[in-house]
XYZ file of N, CA, C and O in Angstrom:
324
model
N 0.856 -1.168 0.000
C 0.000 0.000 0.000
C 0.906 1.236 0.000
O 1.815 1.336 0.820
N 0.635 2.161 -0.892
C 1.442 3.371 -0.959
C 1.009 4.355 0.121
O -0.057 4.213 0.727
N 1.842 5.357 0.360
C 1.516 6.387 1.355
C 0.245 7.125 0.952
O -0.600 7.417 1.788
N 0.093 7.364 -0.330
C -1.093 8.068 -0.815
C -2.356 7.251 -0.532
O -3.368 7.778 -0.083
N -2.277 5.947 -0.780
C -3.426 5.074 -0.510
C -3.719 4.996 0.986
O -4.879 5.015 1.398
N -2.656 4.941 1.800
C -2.821 4.891 3.249
C -3.449 6.180 3.770
O -4.352 6.145 4.614
N -2.999 7.327 3.261
C -3.585 8.611 3.651
C -5.061 8.678 3.270
O -5.894 9.164 4.035
N -5.386 8.205 2.078
C -6.776 8.192 1.621
C -7.635 7.328 2.539
O -8.720 7.734 2.965
N -7.120 6.144 2.870
C -7.851 5.238 3.753
C -8.036 5.847 5.146
O -9.130 5.791 5.719
N -6.985 6.449 5.681
C -7.066 7.075 7.005
C -8.096 8.203 7.008
O -8.872 8.344 7.959
N -8.133 8.981 5.953
C -9.103 10.072 5.859
C -10.533 9.533 5.803
O -11.432 10.064 6.452
N -10.750 8.469 5.044
C -12.083 7.867 4.954
C -12.536 7.311 6.298
O -13.687 7.476 6.699
N -11.626 6.648 7.007
C -11.970 6.096 8.318
C -12.300 7.225 9.294
O -13.297 7.163 10.025
N -11.481 8.268 9.309
C -11.729 9.403 10.203
C -13.066 10.065 9.882
O -13.839 10.400 10.788
N -13.358 10.247 8.607
C -14.638 10.842 8.205
C -15.811 9.985 8.685
O -16.817 10.506 9.176
N -15.683 8.668 8.533
C -16.764 7.763 8.955
C -16.979 7.832 10.468
O -18.114 7.853 10.943
N -15.900 7.889 11.223
C -16.012 7.964 12.685
C -16.668 9.266 13.108
O -17.592 9.269 13.927
N -16.220 10.374 12.551
C -16.796 11.675 12.899
C -18.267 11.722 12.510
O -19.113 12.184 13.283
N -18.592 11.218 11.334
C -19.983 11.207 10.873
C -20.850 10.389 11.820
O -21.941 10.812 12.217
N -20.364 9.220 12.207
C -21.123 8.345 13.103
C -21.300 8.993 14.480
O -22.373 8.903 15.085
N -20.262 9.669 14.970
C -20.345 10.323 16.283
C -21.391 11.428 16.282
O -22.203 11.532 17.201
N -21.376 12.273 15.270
C -22.281 13.412 15.247
C -23.707 13.038 14.884
O -24.628 13.785 15.167
N -23.909 11.883 14.281
C -25.251 11.446 13.940
C -25.804 10.435 14.938
O -26.875 9.886 14.733
N -25.092 10.225 16.019
C -25.526 9.294 17.052
C -26.383 10.026 18.072
O -26.126 11.170 18.427
N -27.421 9.360 18.569
C -28.299 9.987 19.557
C -27.647 10.090 20.930
O -28.022 10.928 21.736
N -26.686 9.242 21.221
C -26.081 9.261 22.547
C -24.764 10.042 22.603
O -24.065 10.011 23.594
N -24.432 10.767 21.544
C -23.210 11.567 21.524
C -23.445 12.865 22.278
O -24.402 13.576 22.034
N -22.565 13.156 23.208
C -22.701 14.370 24.006
C -21.369 15.102 24.019
O -20.328 14.519 24.319
N -21.391 16.372 23.685
C -20.182 17.179 23.706
C -20.052 17.779 25.092
O -20.972 18.415 25.599
N -18.934 17.540 25.708
C -18.706 18.116 27.031
C -17.388 18.860 27.022
O -16.495 18.571 26.230
N -17.271 19.797 27.916
C -16.051 20.584 28.000
C -14.951 19.751 28.653
O -15.183 19.045 29.622
N -13.791 19.825 28.091
C -12.655 19.130 28.666
C -12.088 19.973 29.806
O -12.093 21.202 29.731
N -11.598 19.333 30.854
C -10.994 20.110 31.933
C -9.725 20.797 31.445
O -9.060 20.312 30.525
N -9.402 21.913 32.061
C -8.208 22.646 31.672
C -6.966 21.816 31.980
O -6.924 21.077 32.959
N -5.987 21.924 31.127
C -4.742 21.175 31.319
C -3.944 21.786 32.457
O -3.927 23.010 32.643
N -3.288 20.930 33.212
C -2.434 21.406 34.299
C -1.115 21.896 33.713
O -0.785 21.621 32.549
N -0.344 22.600 34.550
C 0.971 23.068 34.095
C 1.847 21.900 33.683
O 2.539 21.957 32.667
N 1.800 20.825 34.452
C 2.618 19.662 34.141
C 2.217 19.049 32.790
O 3.084 18.692 31.983
N 0.925 18.972 32.530
C 0.470 18.426 31.253
C 0.914 19.303 30.088
O 1.295 18.789 29.029
N 0.866 20.603 30.277
C 1.298 21.524 29.221
C 2.790 21.372 28.943
O 3.222 21.367 27.787
N 3.577 21.217 30.017
C 5.022 21.064 29.844
C 5.337 19.731 29.168
O 6.184 19.665 28.269
N 4.653 18.665 29.559
C 4.870 17.354 28.931
C 4.519 17.414 27.443
O 5.239 16.865 26.604
N 3.442 18.095 27.110
C 3.059 18.237 25.697
C 4.121 19.010 24.924
O 4.461 18.654 23.781
N 4.668 20.044 25.547
C 5.713 20.835 24.888
C 6.979 19.998 24.709
O 7.631 20.065 23.669
N 7.324 19.194 25.711
C 8.488 18.311 25.588
C 8.288 17.340 24.429
O 9.206 17.104 23.630
N 7.101 16.784 24.307
C 6.817 15.852 23.210
C 6.975 16.545 21.855
O 7.563 15.983 20.925
N 6.466 17.758 21.773
C 6.585 18.519 20.519
C 8.057 18.781 20.192
O 8.502 18.597 19.050
N 8.818 19.188 21.205
C 10.232 19.478 20.991
C 11.029 18.223 20.637
O 11.957 18.288 19.828
N 10.664 17.091 21.218
C 11.371 15.850 20.895
C 11.145 15.461 19.435
O 12.065 14.990 18.750
N 9.923 15.675 18.968
C 9.627 15.411 17.556
C 10.451 16.328 16.665
O 11.043 15.887 15.672
N 10.503 17.591 17.033
C 11.270 18.563 16.260
C 12.757 18.213 16.274
O 13.431 18.261 15.232
N 13.270 17.832 17.441
C 14.676 17.458 17.553
C 14.983 16.244 16.662
O 16.009 16.211 15.976
N 14.095 15.284 16.658
C 14.272 14.101 15.815
C 14.323 14.483 14.335
O 15.151 13.957 13.578
N 13.466 15.397 13.939
C 13.468 15.847 12.545
C 14.792 16.531 12.203
O 15.351 16.317 11.124
N 15.287 17.364 13.141
C 16.567 18.045 12.904
C 17.711 17.036 12.815
O 18.614 17.188 11.989
N 17.670 16.013 13.648
C 18.719 14.992 13.582
C 18.643 14.218 12.277
O 19.680 13.894 11.679
N 17.442 13.918 11.822
C 17.273 13.192 10.559
C 17.812 13.979 9.362
O 18.337 13.399 8.415
N 17.659 15.311 9.434
C 18.144 16.162 8.338
C 19.557 16.678 8.607
O 20.044 17.554 7.902
N 20.192 16.114 9.651
C 21.566 16.435 10.024
C 21.776 17.911 10.355
O 22.834 18.485 10.087
N 20.770 18.525 10.958
C 20.884 19.902 11.438
C 21.170 19.838 12.939
O 20.327 20.131 13.775
N 22.415 19.463 13.249
C 22.776 19.138 14.616
C 22.818 20.359 15.541
O 22.560 20.232 16.737
N 23.136 21.528 15.014
C 23.140 22.733 15.854
C 21.723 23.045 16.345
O 21.515 23.353 17.520
N 20.754 22.948 15.446
C 19.365 23.179 15.832
C 18.899 22.114 16.820
O 18.191 22.410 17.783
N 19.311 20.877 16.583
C 18.933 19.783 17.483
C 19.497 20.014 18.877
O 18.828 19.745 19.880
N 20.709 20.538 18.965
C 21.332 20.817 20.266
C 20.572 21.916 21.012
O 20.386 21.828 22.233
N 20.112 22.913 20.302
C 19.323 23.995 20.921
C 18.025 23.423 21.483
O 17.633 23.723 22.619
N 17.379 22.586 20.700
C 16.129 21.960 21.134
C 16.376 21.069 22.349
O 15.597 21.049 23.301
N 17.496 20.335 22.340
C 17.824 19.455 23.459
C 17.985 20.263 24.743
O 17.542 19.838 25.816
N 18.608 21.436 24.653
C 18.752 22.299 25.829
C 17.392 22.754 26.352
O 17.164 22.796 27.568
N 16.485 23.084 25.454
C 15.137 23.493 25.864
C 14.412 22.338 26.560
O 13.730 22.538 27.567
N 14.580 21.140 26.025
C 13.960 19.957 26.635
C 14.506 19.745 28.044
O 13.749 19.485 28.982
N 15.824 19.880 28.203
C 16.444 19.699 29.518
C 15.899 20.699 30.531
O 15.624 20.349 31.683
N 15.741 21.947 30.113
C 15.192 22.975 31.009
C 13.767 22.629 31.435
O 13.405 22.764 32.607
N 12.964 22.161 30.489
C 11.578 21.792 30.822
C 11.536 20.572 31.731
O 10.695 20.499 32.650
N 12.423 19.615 31.497
C 12.478 18.441 32.370
C 12.856 18.834 33.796
O 12.318 18.262 34.767
N 13.747 19.801 33.938
C 14.113 20.297 35.273
C 12.909 20.955 35.948
O 12.712 20.801 37.161
N 12.128 21.684 35.200
C 10.936 22.325 35.754
C 9.954 21.268 36.254
O 9.394 21.401 37.344
N 9.776 20.208 35.482
C 8.851 19.135 35.893
C 9.339 18.459 37.180
O 8.542 18.155 38.063
N 10.647 18.250 37.297
C 11.188 17.621 38.502
C 10.889 18.465 39.751
O 10.710 17.929 40.830
N 10.849 19.781 39.574
C 10.608 20.679 40.706
C 9.131 20.769 41.073
O 8.795 21.243 42.148
N 8.248 20.333 40.195
C 6.804 20.411 40.486
C 6.383 19.391 41.496
O 6.854 18.360 41.697
């Protein structure tokens, strides 16, 4: 299966799920609780790790090192919480 075919299939499945959810009688939209500081920091670390991985894959090691420093600072903040 090519990437294009996989993307097409994923889009069709997502559309079907969303359609079924919104047309269901028992579907209820509720407000999500606000994220805690720790959850926000963990999400940011995840985003930065993805970015760092991309920089390493493209051999942009200086950018990856900057991102790694940011990750370390956030990890220190989490340890103090």
